[in-house]
C-alpha positions as a printed Julia matrix, in Angstrom:
441×3 Matrix{Float64}:
 59.53  49.13  52.14
 58.77  51.97  54.53
 61.46  54.64  54.6
 62.73  56.33  57.74
 61.28  59.78  58.42
 63.81  62.52  57.84
 64.33  65.4   60.24
 62.85  68.79  59.43
 64.75  72.05  59.72
 63.16  74.57  62.06
 62.61  77.93  60.42
 63.26  81.32  61.94
 60.07  83.27  62.43
 60.26  86.79  61.08
 57.87  89.69  61.12
 57.88  92.57  58.64
 60.74  94.99  59.17
 60.46  98.44  57.7
 57.5   97.37  55.6
 54.6   99.78  55.01
 51.65  98.8   57.17
 49.02  96.8   55.37
 46.04  98.91  54.42
 43.11  98.21  56.71
 39.91  96.79  55.27
 36.85  94.76  56.12
 36.29  91.15  55.21
 33.4   90.83  52.8
 30.49  88.9   54.25
 30.05  87.01  51.01
 33.35  85.16  51.35
 34.57  84.43  54.86
 37.88  82.87  53.93
 38.74  81.53  57.33
 39.73  84.4   58.43
 39.52  87.78  59.49
 39.75  85.9   62.79
 36.42  84.33  61.86
 35.21  81.51  64.05
 32.41  80.3   61.81
 29.64  78.19  63.31
 29.06  78.06  67.04
 31.78  76.54  69.2
 29.23  74.64  71.28
 27.84  72.56  68.43
 28.58  68.84  68.71
 30.77  68.0   65.7
 30.3   64.68  63.93
 33.27  62.37  63.49
 34.9   62.77  60.06
 34.03  60.02  57.59
 37.17  58.67  55.92
 37.89  55.88  53.45
 40.41  53.12  54.0
 43.49  53.14  51.79
 46.31  50.9   50.63
 50.0   51.76  50.44
 51.92  52.11  47.2
 55.6   52.48  46.36
 56.88  56.05  45.89
 57.9   57.5   42.55
 61.07  59.51  42.13
 60.86  63.21  41.35
 62.2   64.78  38.2
 62.91  68.11  39.89
 66.54  69.18  40.11
 68.02  72.06  42.07
 71.55  72.36  40.71
 71.0   75.95  39.54
 68.3   78.07  41.14
 68.02  81.6   39.75
 66.92  84.23  42.23
 67.25  87.98  42.58
 69.06  89.3   45.65
 66.68  92.14  46.51
 63.18  93.4   45.79
 64.11  97.06  46.19
 62.56  99.24  43.5
 60.55  96.46  41.87
 57.33  97.63  40.22
 54.63  95.49  38.67
 51.55  95.95  36.51
 48.43  93.94  35.78
 46.5   92.83  32.72
 42.95  91.54  33.09
 42.73  88.21  31.3
 39.1   87.37  32.03
 36.16  88.21  34.27
 33.44  85.98  35.65
 29.98  86.25  37.18
 31.09  84.09  40.11
 34.18  84.19  42.32
 37.2   82.49  40.69
 38.82  80.27  43.3
 41.56  78.32  41.52
 43.51  78.47  38.27
 44.69  75.05  37.04
 46.74  74.25  33.94
 46.51  70.95  32.1
 49.98  69.67  31.16
 50.52  70.06  27.44
 47.86  72.72  26.92
 50.18  75.61  27.69
 48.08  78.55  26.47
 44.95  77.48  28.31
 43.87  77.56  31.93
 40.93  76.1   33.79
 39.3   78.26  36.45
 37.18  76.85  39.27
 34.25  79.11  40.1
 33.02  78.96  43.66
 29.47  77.83  42.9
 30.58  74.64  41.15
 31.52  75.48  37.58
 34.81  74.88  35.76
 35.57  77.18  32.84
 38.36  77.17  30.26
 40.23  80.4   29.56
 42.59  81.18  26.68
 45.55  82.98  28.25
 46.8   84.41  24.96
 45.88  87.94  23.91
 42.36  88.15  22.54
 41.6   84.63  23.67
 37.85  85.12  23.8
 35.21  84.49  26.44
 35.52  81.75  29.08
 33.99  78.42  28.09
 32.16  76.19  30.56
 33.52  72.63  30.57
 31.94  71.29  33.78
 28.93  72.3   35.86
 28.25  70.32  39.01
 26.78  73.23  40.98
 23.84  71.09  42.12
 26.33  69.09  44.19
 28.09  72.07  45.78
 27.36  74.08  48.92
 28.84  77.56  48.57
 27.8   79.36  51.75
 30.14  80.5   54.55
 33.64  79.31  53.54
 32.42  76.49  51.36
 32.3   75.94  47.62
 34.39  74.58  44.74
 37.69  75.18  46.52
 40.38  73.16  44.76
 41.26  71.89  41.29
 44.2   70.0   39.81
 45.15  67.97  36.75
 47.22  64.81  37.02
 50.81  65.13  35.76
 49.89  63.27  32.55
 46.83  65.47  32.01
 44.52  62.48  31.74
 42.59  63.08  34.97
 41.06  66.09  36.67
 40.39  66.41  40.4
 37.84  68.71  42.04
 37.79  69.48  45.77
 34.52  70.93  47.06
 31.98  70.96  49.86
 28.8   69.04  49.16
 25.25  70.08  50.17
 25.81  68.53  53.61
 28.87  70.75  54.06
 31.37  67.89  53.87
 34.56  67.72  51.81
 34.63  65.65  48.66
 37.38  65.12  46.09
 36.19  63.66  42.79
 38.11  62.44  39.75
 37.14  62.89  36.09
 38.73  61.39  33.0
 39.96  63.99  30.49
 39.94  63.35  26.76
 41.05  65.38  23.75
 43.54  68.21  23.74
 43.71  71.98  23.65
 40.42  73.76  23.23
 38.75  70.46  22.32
 39.57  68.75  25.62
 36.58  67.61  27.65
 35.82  66.07  31.03
 33.89  62.82  30.98
 31.14  63.35  33.56
 30.22  59.68  33.32
 33.68  58.77  34.65
 33.23  60.75  37.86
 34.68  58.85  40.81
 34.79  59.8   44.48
 38.36  59.78  45.77
 38.0   61.26  49.25
 34.97  61.75  51.52
 35.57  63.66  54.74
 33.06  65.0   57.24
 33.35  68.66  58.24
 32.11  69.64  61.73
 31.73  73.36  60.97
 31.24  75.56  57.87
 34.66  77.21  58.05
 38.28  76.11  57.64
 37.23  73.5   55.12
 40.57  73.69  53.33
 40.23  72.9   49.66
 43.55  73.51  47.96
 44.93  70.41  46.2
 47.98  69.96  43.98
 50.24  67.26  42.62
 53.71  67.44  44.06
 57.02  66.96  42.26
 56.8   63.27  43.2
 53.53  62.8   41.3
 51.37  62.29  44.39
 48.29  64.33  45.28
 48.67  66.68  48.25
 45.5   67.78  50.03
 45.37  70.74  52.41
 42.72  70.48  55.14
 41.82  73.05  57.77
 41.13  72.18  61.39
 37.4   71.77  60.82
 36.44  75.23  61.99
 34.89  77.05  64.92
 37.22  79.1   67.1
 40.61  77.93  68.34
 40.25  74.33  67.15
 38.03  73.35  70.11
 38.44  69.62  69.49
 42.25  69.83  69.09
 42.07  68.15  65.69
 45.15  69.84  64.18
 47.47  68.12  66.69
 45.63  64.78  66.69
 47.51  62.25  64.52
 44.38  60.09  64.27
 42.33  62.87  62.63
 42.79  64.11  59.06
 41.64  67.66  59.8
 44.3   70.31  60.4
 46.71  68.38  58.18
 48.22  68.09  54.74
 47.67  64.68  53.19
 49.77  62.89  50.58
 47.9   60.22  48.64
 47.92  58.36  45.34
 44.43  58.68  43.82
 45.12  56.07  41.14
 46.53  53.19  43.2
 45.08  50.46  45.36
 41.76  48.68  45.59
 40.16  51.49  47.57
 39.46  55.08  46.57
 43.13  56.02  46.92
 46.45  54.58  47.95
 48.94  55.78  50.54
 52.61  56.09  49.52
 54.63  53.67  51.61
 57.19  56.35  52.47
 54.61  58.6   54.17
 55.88  59.39  57.68
 53.05  57.64  59.56
 53.24  54.39  57.61
 54.59  51.68  59.89
 53.61  53.4   63.13
 56.39  55.99  63.36
 53.99  58.4   65.1
 51.9   55.8   66.88
 49.98  52.82  65.62
 46.75  54.84  65.35
 48.24  57.73  63.35
 46.61  58.16  59.97
 49.01  57.06  57.2
 47.69  59.68  54.75
 49.14  62.52  56.85
 52.22  64.28  55.46
 52.34  67.15  57.96
 50.12  68.5   60.73
 49.36  71.53  62.88
 47.67  73.82  60.35
 44.63  75.99  61.02
 43.47  76.85  57.53
 46.08  76.34  54.79
 43.85  78.16  52.34
 46.47  78.49  49.61
 49.83  76.74  49.34
 52.14  75.75  46.51
 55.31  73.99  45.45
 58.16  75.92  43.87
 58.04  74.6   40.3
 61.85  74.68  40.07
 63.03  73.42  43.46
 60.11  71.48  44.91
 60.13  73.62  48.07
 56.73  73.84  49.77
 55.19  77.19  50.76
 52.1   77.25  52.97
 50.11  80.37  53.83
 48.19  79.43  56.97
 45.39  81.78  57.97
 45.57  82.91  61.59
 42.99  83.1   64.35
 42.88  86.61  65.8
 46.37  88.08  65.82
 48.87  86.72  63.29
 49.08  85.47  59.71
 51.91  83.12  58.82
 53.88  81.81  55.87
 55.68  78.51  56.24
 58.68  77.62  54.09
 59.5   73.92  53.94
 62.55  73.26  51.76
 62.97  70.11  49.73
 65.91  67.76  50.22
 67.82  69.17  47.25
 66.27  66.82  44.7
 62.79  68.33  44.84
 61.45  65.81  47.36
 60.6   65.54  51.06
 59.39  69.15  51.51
 57.41  69.31  54.75
 57.74  65.64  55.61
 56.47  64.97  59.16
 56.55  68.67  60.04
 54.35  70.08  62.79
 53.44  73.71  62.04
 52.19  74.33  65.54
 48.47  75.11  65.51
 46.67  75.21  67.99
 49.62  75.46  70.35
 51.06  78.33  68.31
 49.52  81.14  66.25
 52.18  82.5   63.95
 55.35  82.36  66.03
 53.58  83.12  69.32
 52.03  80.72  71.85
 48.26  80.51  71.43
 46.4   80.77  74.75
 49.36  79.5   76.77
 50.42  76.84  74.28
 53.91  75.42  73.88
 55.8   74.5   70.69
 54.83  70.87  70.0
 57.2   68.04  69.15
 58.56  68.41  65.63
 57.61  72.09  65.53
 58.66  74.04  62.44
 58.18  77.76  62.95
 56.98  80.12  60.2
 59.5   81.89  58.05
 57.37  85.05  58.05
 54.47  86.43  60.07
 52.54  89.67  60.22
 50.07  91.05  62.71
 46.42  91.93  62.21
 47.39  95.22  63.82
 49.11  96.05  60.51
 45.74  95.99  58.73
 45.63  92.44  57.42
 43.14  89.73  58.29
 43.64  86.66  56.09
 46.76  85.7   54.17
 46.31  84.59  50.55
 49.24  82.42  49.54
 50.77  82.56  46.09
 53.75  81.07  44.26
 57.45  81.52  43.77
 57.81  83.51  40.56
 59.54  81.49  37.81
 58.32  83.37  34.75
 60.17  85.59  32.32
 58.0   88.69  32.08
 59.21  90.28  35.34
 62.89  89.41  35.71
 63.17  91.4   38.94
 60.83  88.94  40.66
 62.75  85.77  39.79
 62.77  83.47  42.82
 60.49  85.68  44.94
 57.47  84.22  46.72
 54.42  86.41  46.08
 51.4   86.62  48.35
 48.68  89.01  49.47
 46.11  89.6   52.19
 42.37  89.4   51.58
 41.66  92.61  53.52
 44.75  94.66  52.72
 44.74  93.94  48.95
 48.42  94.67  48.36
 50.95  92.44  46.62
 53.81  91.29  48.84
 57.12  89.66  47.92
 59.41  87.49  50.01
 62.93  86.17  49.39
 64.69  83.48  51.4
 68.35  82.53  51.31
 67.82  78.91  50.34
 67.24  77.6   53.85
 64.74  79.36  56.1
 66.05  82.88  56.63
 64.29  85.88  55.11
 66.75  87.99  53.14
 64.25  90.51  51.78
 60.57  91.39  51.97
 58.79  94.13  50.09
 55.39  95.69  49.61
 54.96  95.65  45.82
 52.0   97.98  45.72
 48.24  98.03  45.65
 46.41  95.3   43.76
 44.06  96.32  40.93
 40.99  95.05  42.8
 39.92  94.16  46.32
 39.56  90.75  47.89
 42.36  88.6   46.44
 41.25  85.02  47.1
 43.89  83.05  45.21
 46.89  83.05  42.89
 47.54  80.95  39.82
 50.59  79.91  37.81
 50.66  79.09  34.1
 52.93  76.71  32.2
 55.51  79.48  31.66
 55.73  80.35  35.34
 53.77  83.59  35.0
 51.5   84.42  37.93
 47.89  85.52  38.15
 45.7   86.95  40.91
 42.07  85.87  41.32
 39.7   88.34  42.96
 36.42  87.87  44.78
 34.66  90.3   42.44
 35.29  88.0   39.46
 38.48  89.34  37.88
 41.49  87.27  36.75
 44.61  89.44  36.43
 48.08  88.58  35.11
 51.08  90.11  36.89
 53.29  92.01  34.42
 56.31  94.3   34.49
 55.52  97.76  35.81
């Protein structure tokens, strides 16, 4: 039975106050992560219609997340951090994924189409290749092997990438064995999602299983400048959205949970049922708080502002972001974009910063839930691709910023992603090939 869409709390947009200006830098030409106000391919090109699969609806699962006690520090004043290099690669590491049950290991997606296994313990040895599908990956512009996730039971692996035609694909692989002996069965490869991309930028890529066990898929607006085809606000188009699907249910490639907000025509009979939220430009990196189920989205801006969206769960770890409209292309950050107006259902960002401060492309991270740096407990960590400084953000449990701090220069330039291990410790992945663990300073 289709559930009724819940209302979404509108966040207060905040800009940095008393924060050191982000150090200026140039976006590297080798990795144009949406950003830097990049418009990608020409605006005048005629974009093809996205190719999407049909889907069936499935009943929702309950979440096991509880929020009765949520530890969090009250301030980030005086916090210092350090870094330990865990591994280095010949290609850009894009994603760190952990298979449930294999706590000391991580799997790193390399941009060109290789998945490697890394031992996170001290002296763990060299990375080991477990999957190479580089022949099927296009890695120019903002394309590549962009997303990776294991199913909650660890029995399936999902890869999000752009194929040689520049279109988005999500494939599933069966996983067998355990620990360092685990392997991906290439013969089991199954296409879950096929989606046309009109331009070579804003191709999204980040995927993750939510607290409810469903697969969430972040998709940019398709690229070019300013979302020329208004896809992010179009409920009949999957681009510029976050999807919520069940890749293991139904007779088609995936199923649609029956409590998704568009199921049953709540937003019009033509609205795509896969859509969980809309109005994003390029949600390059986003994450769920592993303790509360809150959803954090770092949405890369066009020319002026970068934004972080905080979408709290309903108190049981569910419903974070349901039916929210994050504003693009009516809004950039918390400001109207080219005369736009806040759209219906608008949820403003909890935090924004200007390109005038030296940034160009926000790189979203995670809420810290580890034990190595107690002073970061409950803080959301993020960075900027150009500024290369670690930033921390605290909210008060709803949508009000209670502290923000510059936590110092990162050990390398070009942070493209963050990762979180089974213990809640956080890692930074850099364009130059380094994987660094955040430690106490």
